[in-house]
Structures are given as structure tokens and as C-alpha cells.
Tab-separated table of C-alpha atoms in Angstrom:
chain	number	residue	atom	x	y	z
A	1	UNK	CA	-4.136	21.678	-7.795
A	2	UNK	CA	-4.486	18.605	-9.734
A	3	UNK	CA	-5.605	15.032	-8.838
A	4	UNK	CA	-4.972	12.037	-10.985
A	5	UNK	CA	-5.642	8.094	-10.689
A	6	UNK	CA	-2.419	6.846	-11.431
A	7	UNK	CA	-3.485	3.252	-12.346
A	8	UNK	CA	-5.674	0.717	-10.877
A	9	UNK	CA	-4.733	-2.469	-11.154
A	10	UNK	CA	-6.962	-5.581	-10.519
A	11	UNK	CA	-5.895	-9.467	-10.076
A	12	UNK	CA	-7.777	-11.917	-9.692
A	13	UNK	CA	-6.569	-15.321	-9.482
A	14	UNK	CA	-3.381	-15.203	-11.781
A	15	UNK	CA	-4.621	-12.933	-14.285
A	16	UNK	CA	-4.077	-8.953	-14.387
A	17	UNK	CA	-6.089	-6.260	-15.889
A	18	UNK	CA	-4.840	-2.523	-15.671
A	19	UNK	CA	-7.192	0.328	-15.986
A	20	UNK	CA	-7.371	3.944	-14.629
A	21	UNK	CA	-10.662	4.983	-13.115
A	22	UNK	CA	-12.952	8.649	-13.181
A	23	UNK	CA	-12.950	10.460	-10.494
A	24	UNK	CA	-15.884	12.099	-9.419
A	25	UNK	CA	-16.946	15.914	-8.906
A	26	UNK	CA	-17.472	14.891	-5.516
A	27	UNK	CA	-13.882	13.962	-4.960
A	28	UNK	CA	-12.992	17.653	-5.750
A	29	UNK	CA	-15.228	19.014	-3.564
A	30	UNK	CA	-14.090	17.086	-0.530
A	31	UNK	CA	-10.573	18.377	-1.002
A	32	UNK	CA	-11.770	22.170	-0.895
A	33	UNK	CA	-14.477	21.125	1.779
A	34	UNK	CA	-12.038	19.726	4.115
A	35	UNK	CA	-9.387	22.544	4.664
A	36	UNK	CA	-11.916	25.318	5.227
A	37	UNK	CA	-13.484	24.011	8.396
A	38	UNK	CA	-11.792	22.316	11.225
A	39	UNK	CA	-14.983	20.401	12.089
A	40	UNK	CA	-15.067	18.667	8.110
A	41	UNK	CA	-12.113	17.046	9.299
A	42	UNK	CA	-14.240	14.262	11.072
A	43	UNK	CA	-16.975	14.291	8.491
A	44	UNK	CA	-17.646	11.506	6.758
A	45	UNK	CA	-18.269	13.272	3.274
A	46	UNK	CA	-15.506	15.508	3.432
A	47	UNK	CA	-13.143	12.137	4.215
A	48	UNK	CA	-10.844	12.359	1.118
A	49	UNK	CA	-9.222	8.760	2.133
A	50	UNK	CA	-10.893	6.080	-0.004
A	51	UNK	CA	-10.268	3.050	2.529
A	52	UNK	CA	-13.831	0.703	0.760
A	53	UNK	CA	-14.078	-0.682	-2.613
A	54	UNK	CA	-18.025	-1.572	-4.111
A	55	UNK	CA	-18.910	-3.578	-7.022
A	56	UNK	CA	-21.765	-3.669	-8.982
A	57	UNK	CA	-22.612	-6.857	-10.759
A	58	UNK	CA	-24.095	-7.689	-14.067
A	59	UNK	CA	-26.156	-4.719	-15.342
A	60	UNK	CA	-23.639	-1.670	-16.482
A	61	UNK	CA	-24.320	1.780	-15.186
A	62	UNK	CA	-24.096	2.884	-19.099
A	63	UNK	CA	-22.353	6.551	-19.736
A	64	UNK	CA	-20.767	7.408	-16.487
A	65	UNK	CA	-19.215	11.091	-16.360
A	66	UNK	CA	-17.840	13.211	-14.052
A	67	UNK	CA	-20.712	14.650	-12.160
A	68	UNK	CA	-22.982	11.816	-11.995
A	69	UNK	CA	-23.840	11.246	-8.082
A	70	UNK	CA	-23.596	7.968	-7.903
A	71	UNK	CA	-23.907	6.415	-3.874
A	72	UNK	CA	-23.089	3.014	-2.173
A	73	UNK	CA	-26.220	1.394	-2.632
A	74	UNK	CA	-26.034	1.998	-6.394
A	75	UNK	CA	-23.222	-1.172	-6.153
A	76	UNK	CA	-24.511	-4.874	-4.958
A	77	UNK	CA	-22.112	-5.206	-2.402
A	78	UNK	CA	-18.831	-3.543	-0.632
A	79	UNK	CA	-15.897	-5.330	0.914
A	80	UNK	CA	-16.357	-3.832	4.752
A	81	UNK	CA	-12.580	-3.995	5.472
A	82	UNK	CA	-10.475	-1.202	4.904
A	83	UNK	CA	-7.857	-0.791	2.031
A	84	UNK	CA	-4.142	-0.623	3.146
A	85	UNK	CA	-3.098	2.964	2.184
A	86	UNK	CA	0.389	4.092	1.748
A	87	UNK	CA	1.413	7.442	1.300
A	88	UNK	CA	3.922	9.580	-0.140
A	89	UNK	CA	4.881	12.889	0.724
A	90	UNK	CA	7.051	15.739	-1.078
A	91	UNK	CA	6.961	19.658	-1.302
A	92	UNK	CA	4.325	19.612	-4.274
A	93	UNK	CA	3.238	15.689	-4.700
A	94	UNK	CA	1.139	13.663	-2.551
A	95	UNK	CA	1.082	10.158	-3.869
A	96	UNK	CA	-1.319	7.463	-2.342
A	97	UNK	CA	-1.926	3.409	-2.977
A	98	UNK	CA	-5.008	1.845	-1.604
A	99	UNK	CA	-5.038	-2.202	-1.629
A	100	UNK	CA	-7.881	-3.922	-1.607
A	101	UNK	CA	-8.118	-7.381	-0.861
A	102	UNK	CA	-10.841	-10.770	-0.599
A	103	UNK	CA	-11.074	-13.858	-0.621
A	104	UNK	CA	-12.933	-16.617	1.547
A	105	UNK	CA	-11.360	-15.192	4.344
A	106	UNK	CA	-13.413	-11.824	3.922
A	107	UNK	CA	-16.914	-10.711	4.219
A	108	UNK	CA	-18.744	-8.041	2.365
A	109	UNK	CA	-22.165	-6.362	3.081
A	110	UNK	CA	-24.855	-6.453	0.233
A	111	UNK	CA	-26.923	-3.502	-0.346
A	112	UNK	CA	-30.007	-4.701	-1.289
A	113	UNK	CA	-30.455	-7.456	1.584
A	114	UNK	CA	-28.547	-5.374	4.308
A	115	UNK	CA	-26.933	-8.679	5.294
A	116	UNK	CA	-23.575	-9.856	5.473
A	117	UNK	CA	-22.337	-12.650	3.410
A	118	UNK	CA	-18.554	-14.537	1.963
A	119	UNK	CA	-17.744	-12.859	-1.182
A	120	UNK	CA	-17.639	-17.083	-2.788
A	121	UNK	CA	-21.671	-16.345	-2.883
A	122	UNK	CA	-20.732	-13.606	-5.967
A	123	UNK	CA	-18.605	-16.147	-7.848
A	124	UNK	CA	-19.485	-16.613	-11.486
A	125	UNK	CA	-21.258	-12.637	-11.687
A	126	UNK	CA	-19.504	-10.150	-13.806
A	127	UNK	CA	-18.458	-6.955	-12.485
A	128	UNK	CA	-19.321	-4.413	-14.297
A	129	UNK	CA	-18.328	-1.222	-12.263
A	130	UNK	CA	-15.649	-0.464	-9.415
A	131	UNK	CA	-16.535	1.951	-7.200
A	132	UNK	CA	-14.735	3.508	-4.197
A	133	UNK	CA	-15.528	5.522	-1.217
A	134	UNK	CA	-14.480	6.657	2.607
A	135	UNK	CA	-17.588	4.940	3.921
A	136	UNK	CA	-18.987	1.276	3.349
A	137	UNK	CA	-22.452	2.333	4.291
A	138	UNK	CA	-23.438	-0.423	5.966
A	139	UNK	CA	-25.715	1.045	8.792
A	140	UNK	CA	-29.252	1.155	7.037
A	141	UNK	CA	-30.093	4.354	5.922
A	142	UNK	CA	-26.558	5.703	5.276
A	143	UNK	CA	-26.039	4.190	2.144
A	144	UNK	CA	-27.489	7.000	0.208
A	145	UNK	CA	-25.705	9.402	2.645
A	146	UNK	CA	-22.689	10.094	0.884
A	147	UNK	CA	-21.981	10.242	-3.069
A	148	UNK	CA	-19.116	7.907	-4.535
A	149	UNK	CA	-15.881	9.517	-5.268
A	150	UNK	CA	-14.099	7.433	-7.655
A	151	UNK	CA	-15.680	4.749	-10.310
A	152	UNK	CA	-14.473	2.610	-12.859
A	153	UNK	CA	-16.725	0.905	-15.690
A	154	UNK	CA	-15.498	-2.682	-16.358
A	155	UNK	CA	-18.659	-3.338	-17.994
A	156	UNK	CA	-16.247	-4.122	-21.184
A	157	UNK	CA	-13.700	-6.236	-19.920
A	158	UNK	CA	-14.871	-10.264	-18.745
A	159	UNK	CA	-13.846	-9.921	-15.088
A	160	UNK	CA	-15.697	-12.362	-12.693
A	161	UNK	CA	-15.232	-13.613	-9.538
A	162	UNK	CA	-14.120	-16.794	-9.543
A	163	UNK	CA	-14.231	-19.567	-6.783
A	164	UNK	CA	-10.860	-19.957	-4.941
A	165	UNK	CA	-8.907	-17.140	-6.246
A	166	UNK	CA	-7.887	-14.227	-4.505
A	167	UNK	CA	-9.316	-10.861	-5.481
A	168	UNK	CA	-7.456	-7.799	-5.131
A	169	UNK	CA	-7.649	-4.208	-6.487
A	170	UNK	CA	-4.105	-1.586	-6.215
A	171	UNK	CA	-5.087	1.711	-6.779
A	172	UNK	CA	-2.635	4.949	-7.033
A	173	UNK	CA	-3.942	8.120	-7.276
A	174	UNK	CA	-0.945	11.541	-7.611
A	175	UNK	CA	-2.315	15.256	-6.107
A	176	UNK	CA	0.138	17.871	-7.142
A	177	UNK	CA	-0.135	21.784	-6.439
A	178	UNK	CA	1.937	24.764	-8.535
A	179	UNK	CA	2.144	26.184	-5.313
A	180	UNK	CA	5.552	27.058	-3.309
A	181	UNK	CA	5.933	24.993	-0.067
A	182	UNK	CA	7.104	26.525	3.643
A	183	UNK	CA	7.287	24.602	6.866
A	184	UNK	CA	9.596	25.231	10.078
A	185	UNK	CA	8.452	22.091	11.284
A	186	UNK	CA	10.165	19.271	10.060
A	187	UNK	CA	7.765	16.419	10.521
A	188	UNK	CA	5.633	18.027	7.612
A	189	UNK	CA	7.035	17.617	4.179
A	190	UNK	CA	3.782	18.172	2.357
A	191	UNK	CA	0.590	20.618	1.815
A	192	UNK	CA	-1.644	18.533	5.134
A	193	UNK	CA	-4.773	19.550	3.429
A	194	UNK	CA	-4.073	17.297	0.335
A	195	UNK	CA	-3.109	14.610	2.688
A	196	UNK	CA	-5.988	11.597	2.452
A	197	UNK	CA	-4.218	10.163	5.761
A	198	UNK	CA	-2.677	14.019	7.147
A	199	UNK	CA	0.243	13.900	8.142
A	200	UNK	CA	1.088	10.891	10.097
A	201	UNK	CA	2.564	10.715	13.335
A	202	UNK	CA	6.377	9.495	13.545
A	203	UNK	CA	7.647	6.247	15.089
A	204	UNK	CA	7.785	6.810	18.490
A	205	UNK	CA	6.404	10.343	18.323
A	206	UNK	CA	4.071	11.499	20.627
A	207	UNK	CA	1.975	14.013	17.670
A	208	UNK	CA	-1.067	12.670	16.425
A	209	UNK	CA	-1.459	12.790	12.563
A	210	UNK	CA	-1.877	16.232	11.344
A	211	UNK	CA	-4.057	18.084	9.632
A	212	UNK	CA	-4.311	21.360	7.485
A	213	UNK	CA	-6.899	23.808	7.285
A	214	UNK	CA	-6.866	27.204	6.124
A	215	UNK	CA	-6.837	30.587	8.482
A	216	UNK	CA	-5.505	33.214	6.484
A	217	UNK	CA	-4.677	34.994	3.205
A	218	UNK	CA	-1.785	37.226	2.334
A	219	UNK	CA	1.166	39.260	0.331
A	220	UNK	CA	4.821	39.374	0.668
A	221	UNK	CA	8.061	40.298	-1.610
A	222	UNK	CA	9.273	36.611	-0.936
A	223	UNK	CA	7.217	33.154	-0.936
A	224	UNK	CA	8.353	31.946	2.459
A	225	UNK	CA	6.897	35.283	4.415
A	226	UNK	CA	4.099	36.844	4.544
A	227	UNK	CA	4.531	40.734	5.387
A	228	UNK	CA	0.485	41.642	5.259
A	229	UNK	CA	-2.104	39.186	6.476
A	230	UNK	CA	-5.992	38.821	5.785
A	231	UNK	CA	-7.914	36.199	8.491
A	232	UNK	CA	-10.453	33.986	6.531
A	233	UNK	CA	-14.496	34.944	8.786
A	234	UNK	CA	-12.885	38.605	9.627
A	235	UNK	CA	-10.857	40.036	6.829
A	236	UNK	CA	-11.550	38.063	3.952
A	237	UNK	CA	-14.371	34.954	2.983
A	238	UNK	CA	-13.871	32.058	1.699
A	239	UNK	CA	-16.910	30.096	0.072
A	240	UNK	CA	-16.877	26.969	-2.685
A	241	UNK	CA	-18.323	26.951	-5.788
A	242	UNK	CA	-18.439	23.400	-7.107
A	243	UNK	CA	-14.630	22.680	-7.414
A	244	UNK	CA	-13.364	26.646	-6.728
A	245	UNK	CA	-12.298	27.596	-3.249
A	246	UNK	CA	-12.723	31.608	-3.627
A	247	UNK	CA	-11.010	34.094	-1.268
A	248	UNK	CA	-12.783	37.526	-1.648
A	249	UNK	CA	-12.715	40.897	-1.705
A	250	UNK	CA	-9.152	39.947	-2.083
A	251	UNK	CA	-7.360	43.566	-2.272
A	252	UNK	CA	-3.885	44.259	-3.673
A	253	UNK	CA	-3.052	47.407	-4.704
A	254	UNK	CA	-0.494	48.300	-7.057
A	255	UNK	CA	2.306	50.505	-5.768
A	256	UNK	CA	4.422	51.494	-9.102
A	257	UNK	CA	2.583	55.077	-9.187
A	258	UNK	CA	2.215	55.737	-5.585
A	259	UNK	CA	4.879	58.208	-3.909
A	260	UNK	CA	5.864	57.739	-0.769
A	261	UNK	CA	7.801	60.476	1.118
A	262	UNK	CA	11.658	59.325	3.522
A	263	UNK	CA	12.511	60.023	6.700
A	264	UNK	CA	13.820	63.454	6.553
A	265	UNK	CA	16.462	62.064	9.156
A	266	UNK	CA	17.972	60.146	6.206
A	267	UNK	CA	18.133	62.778	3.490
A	268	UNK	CA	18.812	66.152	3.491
A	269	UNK	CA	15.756	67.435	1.390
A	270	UNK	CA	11.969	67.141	1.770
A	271	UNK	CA	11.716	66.899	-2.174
A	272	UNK	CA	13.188	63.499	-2.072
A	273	UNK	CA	10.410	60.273	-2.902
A	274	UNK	CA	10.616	56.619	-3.855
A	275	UNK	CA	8.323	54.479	-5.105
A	276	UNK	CA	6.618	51.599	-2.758
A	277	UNK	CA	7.270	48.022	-4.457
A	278	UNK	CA	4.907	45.644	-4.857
A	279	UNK	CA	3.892	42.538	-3.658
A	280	UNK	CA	5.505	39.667	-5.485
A	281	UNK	CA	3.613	36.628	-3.849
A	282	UNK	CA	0.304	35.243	-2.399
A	283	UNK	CA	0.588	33.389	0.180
A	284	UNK	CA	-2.200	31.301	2.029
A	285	UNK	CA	-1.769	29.826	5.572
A	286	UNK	CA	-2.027	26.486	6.881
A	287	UNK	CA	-2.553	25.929	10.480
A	288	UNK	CA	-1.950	22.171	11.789
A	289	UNK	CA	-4.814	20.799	13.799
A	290	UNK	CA	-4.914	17.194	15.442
A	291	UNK	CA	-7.590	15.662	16.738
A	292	UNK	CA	-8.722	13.510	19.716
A	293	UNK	CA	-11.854	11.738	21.020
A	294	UNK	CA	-12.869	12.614	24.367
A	295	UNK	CA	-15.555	11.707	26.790
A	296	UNK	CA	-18.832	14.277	26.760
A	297	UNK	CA	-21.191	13.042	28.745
A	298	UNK	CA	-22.325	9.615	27.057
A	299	UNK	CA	-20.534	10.706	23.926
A	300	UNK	CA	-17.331	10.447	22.599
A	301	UNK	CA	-16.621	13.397	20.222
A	302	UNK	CA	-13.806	15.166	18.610
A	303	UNK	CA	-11.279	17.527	20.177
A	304	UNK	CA	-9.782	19.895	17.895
A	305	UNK	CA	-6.452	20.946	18.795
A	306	UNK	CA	-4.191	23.910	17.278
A	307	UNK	CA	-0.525	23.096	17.511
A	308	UNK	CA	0.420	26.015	16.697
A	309	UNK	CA	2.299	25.139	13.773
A	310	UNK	CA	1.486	26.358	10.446
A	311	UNK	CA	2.393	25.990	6.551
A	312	UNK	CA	2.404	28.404	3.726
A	313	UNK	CA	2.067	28.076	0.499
A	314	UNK	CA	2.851	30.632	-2.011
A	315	UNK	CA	2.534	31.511	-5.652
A	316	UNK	CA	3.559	34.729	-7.628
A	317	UNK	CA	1.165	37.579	-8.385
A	318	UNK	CA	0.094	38.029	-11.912
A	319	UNK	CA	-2.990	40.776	-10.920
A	320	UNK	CA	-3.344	43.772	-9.046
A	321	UNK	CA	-6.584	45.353	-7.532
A	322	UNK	CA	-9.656	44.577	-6.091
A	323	UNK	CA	-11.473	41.374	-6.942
A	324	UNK	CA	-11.596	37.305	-6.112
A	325	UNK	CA	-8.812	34.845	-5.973
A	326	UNK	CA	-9.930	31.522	-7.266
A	327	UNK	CA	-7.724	27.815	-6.545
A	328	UNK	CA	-9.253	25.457	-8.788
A	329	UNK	CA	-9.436	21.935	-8.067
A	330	UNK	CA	-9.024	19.861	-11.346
A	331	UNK	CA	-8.271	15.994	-12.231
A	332	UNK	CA	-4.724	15.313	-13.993
């Protein structure tokens, strides 16, 4: 699976700039955190959706790279409205756009005061980074909570705020998968689990948005069926290692010297073999959870529900034996 930031493209007043950003090792490991546990779904660092933009004035962050952990209160400020996000589904591309707008109109939270202010009190300071996250952070101590998952260093470029002019960042980011796609349920026409919004409910449907998360492991002779299934916690284990999601002991023997003996009802001598065939395909299976907020108590938590629906994905064997099976999770 790959993950790429398509553009970003930032306007403010009547002038453009277009850039594409880095996105973060934590990123990666949201996607992979998020499909093997049906409770990640409502955690707020496995949320793959980047609904807040933060800015950082004036001083640069200097050499940014992939695995620095940067956090909210690393940026001055962070407009506390959520981006519009618009998403795009096919078999093997998930495309997303996140806008993010302000103006007078808006307010944004400042880090270092913990108040709220109009963003016209930043006009005239240069922004030197972008950053962008599923969480403003704006209840005190949470800020540091949860690491940034995309950044961009404008430290280069003369971009200021300016009094008057609207301010608005479009962002696109494309996750694709080599994998084989198989659904008998027509409302989903993507992998769920590299969905930042799931899969959304229809107009006038009564489903809530979708999401996947992964149950089981398996072989077949054709990509849409799986003829021998593992369960992820009782046949096989799945763990992360940084941006790896590792199924093991994954076991698939090989079958071209292994004899099998027929029915004897079908031929008329016991000396008769053939050979078993092989497994052609992996296939990994998606169940569809949705979620609801019910009372408990004083609380209102989450309600995980199965719908019984499921997805597979598939992708043809290359190794046979005992040993791990690795999907890695990589920017485009």
C-alpha cells in the first residue's frame, strides 16, 4: 500500500502557491493501527482523517524528515474548525481533499496562551511550517497527546497572513493498494480500512459509515474465495512493526510433491495418484463494523457493531512454507 500527498495548494488573498507536503511515520502507523482493532476506530491517534490545519510562525523547524515526532503545540496556533473532506472511492484508489479555510469570520486556538483569538491578530507573521492533524488539541494537556501526521516547511517561500484576505489551504492526498478487491455488498467500492472517512452512508440509507478491520488470513486457487481460513488472536497474530503489519506463523505448504490417493469409486485401480495443486492467492478478510454512541451510565461510549458484511482482498503467492507475511505501508 502506498500513500501520497497529491498537492497542496495554498491561496491567500489572490495569490497561489502549490507545494506537496511530508508525511509523517506516524501517518503510516495509523493506517496499520486502525484495521487491527475495532476499538482504534474511535481513537484519536489512530484517526487517519486529517480534518485541522496548524501553523507555525516565524522561526523554521530546520531539517524536517520523516520520523521526526513533531505534536500540536510545536505550531503557534490551529484553525479549530474542521476541513471539508471529499472522498473518492475505487477498487484500488482512495483519493481524499481536505479544505481548509479562515478569515475574520474564523477563530483559531493558540498554543502557547491556551486562548482563543481571530486569526487578523497573526497578520503580517510568516508561516513557516503547515502542519496537519485529526485533533486540534485544544483541551490543555492534549496537545502533546498525539504526534502530527503530515507537515510542510514553507520556511522558503514569503507567505504571510495578510489583513482582509481569505486564507485557504486544498490538500489531496491518493492511497492505492496492489491488492485484488471483493465485495458482495454494493455500497462498498473500496478497501474501508484505507478509508479516512469509511465508507459513508448513502442518501437516504439507513447504514452508518463503515468501517474495515481485519479478522482473518487465508489461501484459495482464485482471488475472490478463500477455500482455507486462519482467524487473526486464534490461528494466526498479527503485530506492527513501525510501518509493517505482520501475519505470522503464516503456513503454506507446497503441494507439487505430495501424492494424494482417489476415490477408488472413481477408478478402477488403487495404483492411481494425482498431485494436490497449490494455492494461487492470499487473501485477507475485512469485516465491516459501524459504530454508535450509546448511553452507559453517565457516559456516552462507542457501540461496535458487526454487519456481517465483509471484504477480501487478495494477491498472488510468490512463497511457499512456513514463515511471516509482511504488508508494508509506504508513501508514493
Amino acid at each position: 500500500m502506498k500513500i501520497k500527498n497529491d498537492f497542496i495548494n495554498i491561496k491567500i488573498g489572490k495569490k497561489q502557491y502549490n507545494f506537496k507536503n511530508l508525511i509523517l511515520d506516524e501517518y503510516l502507523s495509523r493506517i496499520i493501527k486502525r484495521q487491527i482493532d475495532v476499538q482504534n476506530l474511535t481513537k484519536v491517534n489512530c484517526d487517519i482523517q486529517l480534518k485541522y490545519l496548524l501553523i507555525k510562525f516565524d522561526t523554521p523547524f530546520g531539517i524536517i524528515n520523516s520520523s521526526m515526532d513533531l505534536h500540536n503545540q510545536n505550531f503557534d496556533i490551529c484553525l479549530i474548525h474542521e476541513a471539508i473532506c471529499e472522498q473518492e472511492l475505487s477498487a484500488n484508489t482512495v483519493s481524499i481533499k481536505y479544505t481548509y479555510t479562515a478569515d475574520s469570520r474564523f477563530l483559531v486556538y493558540n498554543y502557547a496562551t491556551g486562548e482563543y483569538s481571530n486569526i487578523n491578530n497573526y497578520n503580517g507573521r510568516k508561516i513557516t511550517a503547515i502542519g496537519f492533524n485529526s485533533w486540534n488539541g485544544n483541551d490543555e494537556g492534549w496537545q502533546n497527546q498525539w504526534p502530527v501526521c503530515a507537515v510542510l516547511d514553507t520556511s522558503n517561500y514569503n507567505l504571510y497572513l495578510q489583513e482582509n484576505e481569505f486564507f485557504t489551504v486544498v490538500r489531496k492526498d491518493i492511497i492505492t493498494t496492489d491488492a485484488d478487491f471483493y465485495t458482495e455488498w454494493s455500497i462498498v467500492k473500496a478497501p474501508a480500512h484505507l478509508c479516512p472517512k469509511g465508507i459513508e452512508k448513502t442518501s437516504g440509507s439507513y447504514f452508518n459509515d463503515n468501517y474495515g478491520i481485519l479478522k482473518s488470513v487465508g489461501f484459495g486457487y482464485y482471488k475472490d474465495e478463500m477455500i482455507e481460513e486462519l482467524l487473526i488472536g486464534t490461528d494466526i497474530d498479527v503485530t506492527q512493526n513501525n510501518n509493517e503489519l505482520i501475519l505470522q506463523p503464516l503456513i503454506n505448504p507446497i503441494f507439487n510433491n505430495s501424492l494424494e490417493y482417489l476415490n477408488n469409486n472413481l477408478f478402477p485401480s488403487n495404483k492411481l495418484f494425482t498431485k494436490k495443486e497449490n494455492y494461487k492467492f492470499i487473501l485477507l478478510k475485512y469485516e465491516l463494523y459501524q459504530i454508535e454512541y450509546v448511553q452507559s451510565g453517565d457516559d456516552i461510549v462507542p457501540s461496535y457493531i458487526d454487519t456481517g458484511e465483509f471484504y477480501l482482498q487478495s494477491l498472488p503467492i510468490n512463497e511457499y512454507g512456513t514463515g511471516n507475511f509482511k504488508i508494508k505501508y509506504e508513501r508514493g
